[in-house]
Short mmCIF file of C-alpha atoms and ligand atoms in Angstrom, two decimals:
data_model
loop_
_atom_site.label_atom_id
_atom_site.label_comp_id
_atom_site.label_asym_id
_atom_site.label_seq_id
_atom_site.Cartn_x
_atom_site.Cartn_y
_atom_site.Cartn_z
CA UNK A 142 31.61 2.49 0.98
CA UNK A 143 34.43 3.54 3.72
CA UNK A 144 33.55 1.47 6.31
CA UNK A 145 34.61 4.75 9.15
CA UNK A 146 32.75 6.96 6.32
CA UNK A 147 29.77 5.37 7.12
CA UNK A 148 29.71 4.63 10.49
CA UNK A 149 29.73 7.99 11.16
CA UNK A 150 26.41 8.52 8.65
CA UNK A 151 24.79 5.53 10.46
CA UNK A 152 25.76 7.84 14.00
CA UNK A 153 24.28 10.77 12.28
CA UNK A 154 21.29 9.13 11.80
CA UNK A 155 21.02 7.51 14.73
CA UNK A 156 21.76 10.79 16.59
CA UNK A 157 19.13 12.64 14.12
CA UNK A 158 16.30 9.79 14.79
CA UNK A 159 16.64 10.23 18.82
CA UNK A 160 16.23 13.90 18.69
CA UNK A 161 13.05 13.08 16.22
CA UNK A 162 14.21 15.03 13.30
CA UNK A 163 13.72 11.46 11.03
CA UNK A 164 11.31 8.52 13.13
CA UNK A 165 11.52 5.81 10.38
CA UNK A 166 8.09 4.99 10.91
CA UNK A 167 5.76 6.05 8.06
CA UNK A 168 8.89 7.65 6.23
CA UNK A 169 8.54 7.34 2.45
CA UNK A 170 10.97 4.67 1.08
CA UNK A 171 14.19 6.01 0.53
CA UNK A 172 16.16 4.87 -2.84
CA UNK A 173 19.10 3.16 -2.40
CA UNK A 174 21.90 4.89 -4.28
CA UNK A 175 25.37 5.32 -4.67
CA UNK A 176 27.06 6.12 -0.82
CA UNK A 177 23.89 3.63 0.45
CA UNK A 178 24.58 0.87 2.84
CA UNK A 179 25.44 -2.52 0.99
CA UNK A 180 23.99 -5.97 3.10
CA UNK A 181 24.41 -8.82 1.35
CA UNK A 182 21.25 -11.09 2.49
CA UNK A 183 21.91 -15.38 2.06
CA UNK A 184 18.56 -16.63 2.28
CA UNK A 185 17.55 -19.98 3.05
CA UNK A 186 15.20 -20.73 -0.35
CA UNK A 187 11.11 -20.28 -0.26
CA UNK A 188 10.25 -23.70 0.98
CA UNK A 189 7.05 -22.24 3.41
CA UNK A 190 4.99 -19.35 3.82
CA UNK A 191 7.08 -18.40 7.11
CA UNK A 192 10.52 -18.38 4.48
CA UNK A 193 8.24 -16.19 2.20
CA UNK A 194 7.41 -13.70 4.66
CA UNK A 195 10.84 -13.48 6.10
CA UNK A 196 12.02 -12.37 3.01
CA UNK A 197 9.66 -10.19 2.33
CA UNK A 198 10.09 -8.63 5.71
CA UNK A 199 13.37 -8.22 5.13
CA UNK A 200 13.50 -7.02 1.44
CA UNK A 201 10.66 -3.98 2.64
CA UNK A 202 12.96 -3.18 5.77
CA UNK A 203 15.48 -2.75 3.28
CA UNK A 204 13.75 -0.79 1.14
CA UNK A 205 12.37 1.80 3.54
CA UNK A 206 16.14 2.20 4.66
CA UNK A 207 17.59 2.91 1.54
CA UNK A 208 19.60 -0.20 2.14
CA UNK A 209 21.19 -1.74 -1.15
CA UNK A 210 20.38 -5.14 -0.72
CA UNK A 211 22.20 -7.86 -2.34
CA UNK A 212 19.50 -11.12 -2.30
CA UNK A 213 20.28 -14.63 -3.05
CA UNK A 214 18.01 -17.67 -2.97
CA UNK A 215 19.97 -20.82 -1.73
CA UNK A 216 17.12 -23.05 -2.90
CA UNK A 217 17.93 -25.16 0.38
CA UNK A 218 21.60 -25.95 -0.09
CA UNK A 219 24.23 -25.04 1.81
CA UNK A 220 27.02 -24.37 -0.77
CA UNK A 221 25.11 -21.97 -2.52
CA UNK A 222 24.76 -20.06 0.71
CA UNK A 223 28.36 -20.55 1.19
CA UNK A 224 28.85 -19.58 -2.51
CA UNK A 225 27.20 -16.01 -1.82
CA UNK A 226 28.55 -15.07 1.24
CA UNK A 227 31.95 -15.54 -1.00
CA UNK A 228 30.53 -13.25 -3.66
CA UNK A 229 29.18 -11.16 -1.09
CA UNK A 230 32.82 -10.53 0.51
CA UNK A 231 34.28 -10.14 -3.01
CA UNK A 232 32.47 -7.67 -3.91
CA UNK A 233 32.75 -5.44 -0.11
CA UNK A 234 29.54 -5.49 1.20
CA UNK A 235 29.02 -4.05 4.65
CA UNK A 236 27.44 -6.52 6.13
CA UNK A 237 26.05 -9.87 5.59
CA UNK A 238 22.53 -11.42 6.76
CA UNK A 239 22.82 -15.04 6.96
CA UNK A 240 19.83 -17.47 7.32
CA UNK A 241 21.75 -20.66 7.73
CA UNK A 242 19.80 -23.36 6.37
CA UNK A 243 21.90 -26.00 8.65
CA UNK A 244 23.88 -25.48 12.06
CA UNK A 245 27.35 -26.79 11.11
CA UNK A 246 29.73 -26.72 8.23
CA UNK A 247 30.03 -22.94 8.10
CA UNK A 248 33.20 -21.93 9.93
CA UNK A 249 35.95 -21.64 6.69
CA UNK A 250 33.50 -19.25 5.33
CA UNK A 251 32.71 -17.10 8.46
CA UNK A 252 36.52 -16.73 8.18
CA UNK A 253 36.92 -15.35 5.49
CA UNK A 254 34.08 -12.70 6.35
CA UNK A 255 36.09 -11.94 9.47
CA UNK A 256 39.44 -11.45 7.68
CA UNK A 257 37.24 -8.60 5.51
CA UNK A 258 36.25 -7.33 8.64
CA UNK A 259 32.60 -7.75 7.42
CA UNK A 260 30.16 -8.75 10.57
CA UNK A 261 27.45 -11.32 10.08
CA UNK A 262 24.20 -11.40 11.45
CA UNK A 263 22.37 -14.69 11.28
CA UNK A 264 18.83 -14.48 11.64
CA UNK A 265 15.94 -17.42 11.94
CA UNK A 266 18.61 -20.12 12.67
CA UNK A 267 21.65 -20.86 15.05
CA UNK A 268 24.82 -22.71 14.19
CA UNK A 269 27.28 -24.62 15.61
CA UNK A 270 31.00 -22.94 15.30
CA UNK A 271 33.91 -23.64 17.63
CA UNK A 272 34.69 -19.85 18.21
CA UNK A 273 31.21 -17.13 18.62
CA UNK A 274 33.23 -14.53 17.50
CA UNK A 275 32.96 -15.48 13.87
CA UNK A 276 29.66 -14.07 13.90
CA UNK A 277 28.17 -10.73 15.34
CA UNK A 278 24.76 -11.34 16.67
CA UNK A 279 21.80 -13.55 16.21
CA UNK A 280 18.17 -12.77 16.19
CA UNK A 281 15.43 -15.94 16.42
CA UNK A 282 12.85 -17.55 18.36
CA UNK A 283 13.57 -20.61 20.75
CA UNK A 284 13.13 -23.45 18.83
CA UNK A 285 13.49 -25.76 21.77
CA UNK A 286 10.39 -23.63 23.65
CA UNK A 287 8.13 -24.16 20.50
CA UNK A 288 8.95 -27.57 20.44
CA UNK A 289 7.90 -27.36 24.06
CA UNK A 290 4.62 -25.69 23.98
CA UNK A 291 3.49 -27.90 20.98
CA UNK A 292 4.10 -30.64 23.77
CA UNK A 293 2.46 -29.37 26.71
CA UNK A 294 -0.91 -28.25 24.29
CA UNK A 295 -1.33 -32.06 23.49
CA UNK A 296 -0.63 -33.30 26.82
CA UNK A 297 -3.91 -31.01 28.15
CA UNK A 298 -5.59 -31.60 25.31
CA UNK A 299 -5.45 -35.62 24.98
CA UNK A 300 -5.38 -35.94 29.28
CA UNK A 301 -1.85 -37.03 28.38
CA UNK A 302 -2.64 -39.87 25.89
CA UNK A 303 -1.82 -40.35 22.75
CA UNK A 304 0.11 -41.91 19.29
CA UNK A 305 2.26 -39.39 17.78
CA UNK A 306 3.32 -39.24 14.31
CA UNK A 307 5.74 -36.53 13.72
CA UNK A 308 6.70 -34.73 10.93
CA UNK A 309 10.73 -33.38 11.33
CA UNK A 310 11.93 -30.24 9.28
CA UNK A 311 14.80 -29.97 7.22
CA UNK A 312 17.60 -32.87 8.44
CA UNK A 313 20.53 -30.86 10.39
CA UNK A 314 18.48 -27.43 10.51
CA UNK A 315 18.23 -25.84 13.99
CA UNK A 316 14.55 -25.39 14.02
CA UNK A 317 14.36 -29.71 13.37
CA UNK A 318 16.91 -30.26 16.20
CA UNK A 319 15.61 -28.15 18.45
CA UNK A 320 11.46 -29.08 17.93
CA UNK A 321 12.32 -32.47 18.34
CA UNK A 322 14.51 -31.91 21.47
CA UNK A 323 11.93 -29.56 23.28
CA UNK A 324 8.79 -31.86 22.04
CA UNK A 325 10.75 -35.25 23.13
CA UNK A 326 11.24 -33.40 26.75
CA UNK A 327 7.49 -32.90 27.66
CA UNK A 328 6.48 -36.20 26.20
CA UNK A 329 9.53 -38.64 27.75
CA UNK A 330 7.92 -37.56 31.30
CA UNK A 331 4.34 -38.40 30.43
CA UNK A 332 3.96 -42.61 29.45
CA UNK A 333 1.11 -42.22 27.48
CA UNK A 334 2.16 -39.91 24.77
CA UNK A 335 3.88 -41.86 22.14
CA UNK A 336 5.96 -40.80 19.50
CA UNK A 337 5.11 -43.66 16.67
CA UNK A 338 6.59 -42.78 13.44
CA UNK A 339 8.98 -39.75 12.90
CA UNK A 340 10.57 -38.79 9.54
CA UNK A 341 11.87 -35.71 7.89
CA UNK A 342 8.95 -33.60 5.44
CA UNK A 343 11.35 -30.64 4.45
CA UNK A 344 9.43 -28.50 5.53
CA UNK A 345 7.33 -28.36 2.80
CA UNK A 346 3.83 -28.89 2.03
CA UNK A 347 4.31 -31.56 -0.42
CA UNK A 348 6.52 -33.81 1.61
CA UNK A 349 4.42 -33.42 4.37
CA UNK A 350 1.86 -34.94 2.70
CA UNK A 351 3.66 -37.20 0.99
CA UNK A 352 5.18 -38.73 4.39
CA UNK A 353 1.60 -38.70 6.38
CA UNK A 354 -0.04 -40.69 3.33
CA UNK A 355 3.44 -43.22 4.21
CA UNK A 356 2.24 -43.38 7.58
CA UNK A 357 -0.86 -43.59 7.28
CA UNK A 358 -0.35 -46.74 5.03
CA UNK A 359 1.72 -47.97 7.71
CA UNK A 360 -0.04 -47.00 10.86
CA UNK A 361 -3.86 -46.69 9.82
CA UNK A 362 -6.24 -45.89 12.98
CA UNK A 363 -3.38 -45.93 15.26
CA UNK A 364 -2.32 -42.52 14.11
CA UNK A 365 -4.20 -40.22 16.82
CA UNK A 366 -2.31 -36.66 16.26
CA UNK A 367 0.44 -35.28 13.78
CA UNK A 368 2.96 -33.06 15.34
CA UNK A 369 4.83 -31.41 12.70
CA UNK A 370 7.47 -28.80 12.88
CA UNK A 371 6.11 -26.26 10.26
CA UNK A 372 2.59 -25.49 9.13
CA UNK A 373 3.12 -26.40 5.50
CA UNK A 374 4.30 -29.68 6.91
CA UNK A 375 1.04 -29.82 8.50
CA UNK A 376 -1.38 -28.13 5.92
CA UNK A 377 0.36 -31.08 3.50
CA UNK A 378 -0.46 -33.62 6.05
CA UNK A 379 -4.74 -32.56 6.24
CA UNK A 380 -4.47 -32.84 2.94
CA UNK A 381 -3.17 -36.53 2.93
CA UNK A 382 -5.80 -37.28 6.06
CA UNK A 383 -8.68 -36.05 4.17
CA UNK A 384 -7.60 -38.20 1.00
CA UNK A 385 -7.49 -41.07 3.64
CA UNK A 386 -11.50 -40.54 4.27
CA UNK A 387 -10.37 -39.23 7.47
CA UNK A 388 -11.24 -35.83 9.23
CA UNK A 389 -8.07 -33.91 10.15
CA UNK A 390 -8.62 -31.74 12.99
CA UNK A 391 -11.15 -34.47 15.17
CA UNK A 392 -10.36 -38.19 13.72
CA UNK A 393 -6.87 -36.93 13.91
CA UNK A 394 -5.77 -33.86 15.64
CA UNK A 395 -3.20 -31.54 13.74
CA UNK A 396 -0.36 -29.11 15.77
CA UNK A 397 2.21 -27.56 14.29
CA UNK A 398 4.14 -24.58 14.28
CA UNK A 399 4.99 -20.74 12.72
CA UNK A 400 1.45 -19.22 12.97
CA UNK A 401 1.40 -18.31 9.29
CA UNK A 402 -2.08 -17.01 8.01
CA UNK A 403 -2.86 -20.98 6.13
CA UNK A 404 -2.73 -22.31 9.66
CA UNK A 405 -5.04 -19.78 10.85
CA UNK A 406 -7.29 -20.23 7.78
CA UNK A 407 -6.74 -24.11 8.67
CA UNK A 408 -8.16 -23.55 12.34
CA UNK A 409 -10.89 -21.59 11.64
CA UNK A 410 -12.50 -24.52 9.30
CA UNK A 411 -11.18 -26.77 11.98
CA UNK A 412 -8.92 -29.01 10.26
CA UNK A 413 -5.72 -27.95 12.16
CA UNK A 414 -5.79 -27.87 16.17
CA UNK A 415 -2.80 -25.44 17.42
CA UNK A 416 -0.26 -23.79 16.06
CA UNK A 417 2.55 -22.31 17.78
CA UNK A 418 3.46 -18.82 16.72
CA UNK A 419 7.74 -18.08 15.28
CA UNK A 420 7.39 -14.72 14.16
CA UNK A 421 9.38 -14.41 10.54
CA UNK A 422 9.28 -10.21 10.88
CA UNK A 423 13.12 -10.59 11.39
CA UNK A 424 13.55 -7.57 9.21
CA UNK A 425 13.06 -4.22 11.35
CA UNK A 426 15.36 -6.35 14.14
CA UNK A 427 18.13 -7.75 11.79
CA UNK A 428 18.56 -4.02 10.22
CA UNK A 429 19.01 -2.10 13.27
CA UNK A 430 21.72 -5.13 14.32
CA UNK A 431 23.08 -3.92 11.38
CA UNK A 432 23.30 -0.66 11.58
CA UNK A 433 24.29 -0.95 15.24
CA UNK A 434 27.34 -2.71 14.50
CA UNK A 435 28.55 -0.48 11.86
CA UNK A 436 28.59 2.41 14.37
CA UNK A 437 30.74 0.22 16.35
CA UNK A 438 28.11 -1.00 19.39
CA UNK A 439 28.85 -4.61 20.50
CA UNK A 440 25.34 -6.77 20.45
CA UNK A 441 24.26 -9.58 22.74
CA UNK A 442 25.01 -12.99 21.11
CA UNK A 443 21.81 -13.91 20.69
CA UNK A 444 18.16 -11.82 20.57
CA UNK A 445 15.16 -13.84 21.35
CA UNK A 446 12.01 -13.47 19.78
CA UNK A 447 9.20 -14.43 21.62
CA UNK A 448 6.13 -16.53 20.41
CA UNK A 449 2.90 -17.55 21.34
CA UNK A 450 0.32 -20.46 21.05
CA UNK A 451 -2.59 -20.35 19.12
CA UNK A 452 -5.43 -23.03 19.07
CA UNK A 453 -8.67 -23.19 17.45
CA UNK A 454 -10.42 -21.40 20.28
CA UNK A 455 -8.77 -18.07 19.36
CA UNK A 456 -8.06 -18.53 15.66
CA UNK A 457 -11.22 -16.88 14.53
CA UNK A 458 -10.68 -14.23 16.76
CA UNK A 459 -7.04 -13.32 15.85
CA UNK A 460 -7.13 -14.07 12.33
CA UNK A 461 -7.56 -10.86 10.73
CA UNK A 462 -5.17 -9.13 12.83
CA UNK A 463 -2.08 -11.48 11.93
CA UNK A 464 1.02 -10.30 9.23
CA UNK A 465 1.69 -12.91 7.66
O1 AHR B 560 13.69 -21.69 10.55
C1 AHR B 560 12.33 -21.46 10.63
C2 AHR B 560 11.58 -22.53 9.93
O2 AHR B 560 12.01 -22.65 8.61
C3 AHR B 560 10.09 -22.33 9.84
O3 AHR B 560 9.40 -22.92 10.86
C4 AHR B 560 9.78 -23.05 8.58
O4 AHR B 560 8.49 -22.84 8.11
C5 AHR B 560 10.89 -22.64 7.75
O5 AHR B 560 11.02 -23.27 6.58
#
């Protein structure tokens, strides 16, 4: 579409929206035809039930815009997430959301969406680039606060004493860098928690489990908590403690982090400890970025979302009001 074409519609609407003539909220979904906004959306893969449910979030945000949303599934590699923002430039798309499954690497292509004058939005992750005008805006949580929080919960709750075995995300990926970095601050200041083994699990389920059952080969009874940096990570790790004869959530206490409704489950039976909430729901937020831009507003660089800890005290409680 005429990129001046439609930021004048997306004013319109705007305009029409604050005068309450068309509240999105509870509006029927709208069909995406022809003259509809096109947003090309480079997602990540479906490697947890966070990545599920920001998808999802941002497929029905879509949707209930009329958006025409181009999807593509980078089943965790970078050059097919480089490969679709190229398709998504070739074929004009008015905007691109980016969930960049690493933090470097991605400048050449963020180029060439600049040159087509197409803004990028990057939601969930961060990335490294020499020049922050080769993106528009990001939306996320702080990573390095999670990481934090995770800390600080199993300082109080061990009296500041206790191995560590931790369970990294996805090599290179913002969210590993950054849980590592914030966790590594709070326990480098307090002697007795010690991190004993650390290794990548994907963030998946299965190679969470399948690295705890390595530890726990190597490290036996010395293993006192798991930190790992997604709940699948960790939900694959109980799994690996209770095939160990081992009770995950007291012989071996479990925090992780995203908040997704397993973890909660997890809690409530008592098998996982804490969880720190990242709230996936990127979809209402990366859509009005969107439209914001194409009416010609300037964004802050980056949006953060904030998040909250959960523990086993509240899970129960909370459980049946979560979304995802
Ligand atoms: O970038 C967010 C992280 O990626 C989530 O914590 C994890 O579950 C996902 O795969």
């Amino acid at each position: 579409m005429n990129r001046s074409l439609l930021a004048i519609q997306v004013g319109v609407a705007l305009l029409l929206a604050a005068l309450g003539g068309c509240g999105p909220a509870g509006e029927a979904p709208q069909e995406a035809g022809a003259g509809a906004m096109t947003v090309g959306f480079s997602q990540i893969g479906a490697e947890s039930q966070w990545r599920t449910a920001e998808t999802e979030s941002i497929r029905s945000e879509a949707a209930k815009r009329g958006v025409d949303l181009k999807f593509s599934d980078a089943q965790q590699k970078q050059e097919n997430q480089i490969k679709a923002l190229r398709a998504f430039i070739a074929q004009g798309v008015d905007a691109i959301i980016l969930a960049p499954v690493v933090e470097t690497g991605w400048e050449p292509v963020l180029r060439e969406a600049q040159r087509a004058k197409i803004p990028v939005v990057l939601v969930d992750r961060g990335i490294t680039v020499s020049d922050e005008a080769l993106y528009a805006t990001l939306i996320a949580s702080d990573f390095v606060a999670e990481g934090r929080m995770a800390a600080e919960w199993l300082a109080r709750k061990t009296n500041g004493q206790v191995n560590i075995v931790e369970l990294q995300g996805t090599p290179g990926s913002a969210p590993a860098i950054d849980r590592k970095k914030g966790f590594a601050e709070v326990i480098d200041a307090q002697p007795g928690l010690t991190i004993i083994k650390s290794q990548s699990g994907d963030f998946t389920r299965a190679k969470g489990k399948e690295v705890m059952e390595a530890f726990l080969k190597a490290e036996g009874d010395r293993i006192q908590a798991v930190y790992a940096h997604n709940d699948d990570m960790a939900l694959g790790a109980i799994q690996a403690i209770e095939e160990a004869g081992k009770k995950p959530g007291t012989d071996i206490i479990v925090v992780s982090i995203d908040g997704v409704r397993g973890a909660f489950e997890a809690m409530v039976a008592g098998k996982l400890n804490c969880t720190v909430e990242c709230n996936p729901l990127l979809g209402p937020a990366a859509f009005d970025a969107v439209e914001k831009l194409l009416a010609g507003e300037t964004l802050p660089k980056k949006t953060v979302v904030q998040d909250q800890v959960f523990d086993q005290a509240v899970a129960k409680d909370v459980i049946d009001s979560r979304q995802y």
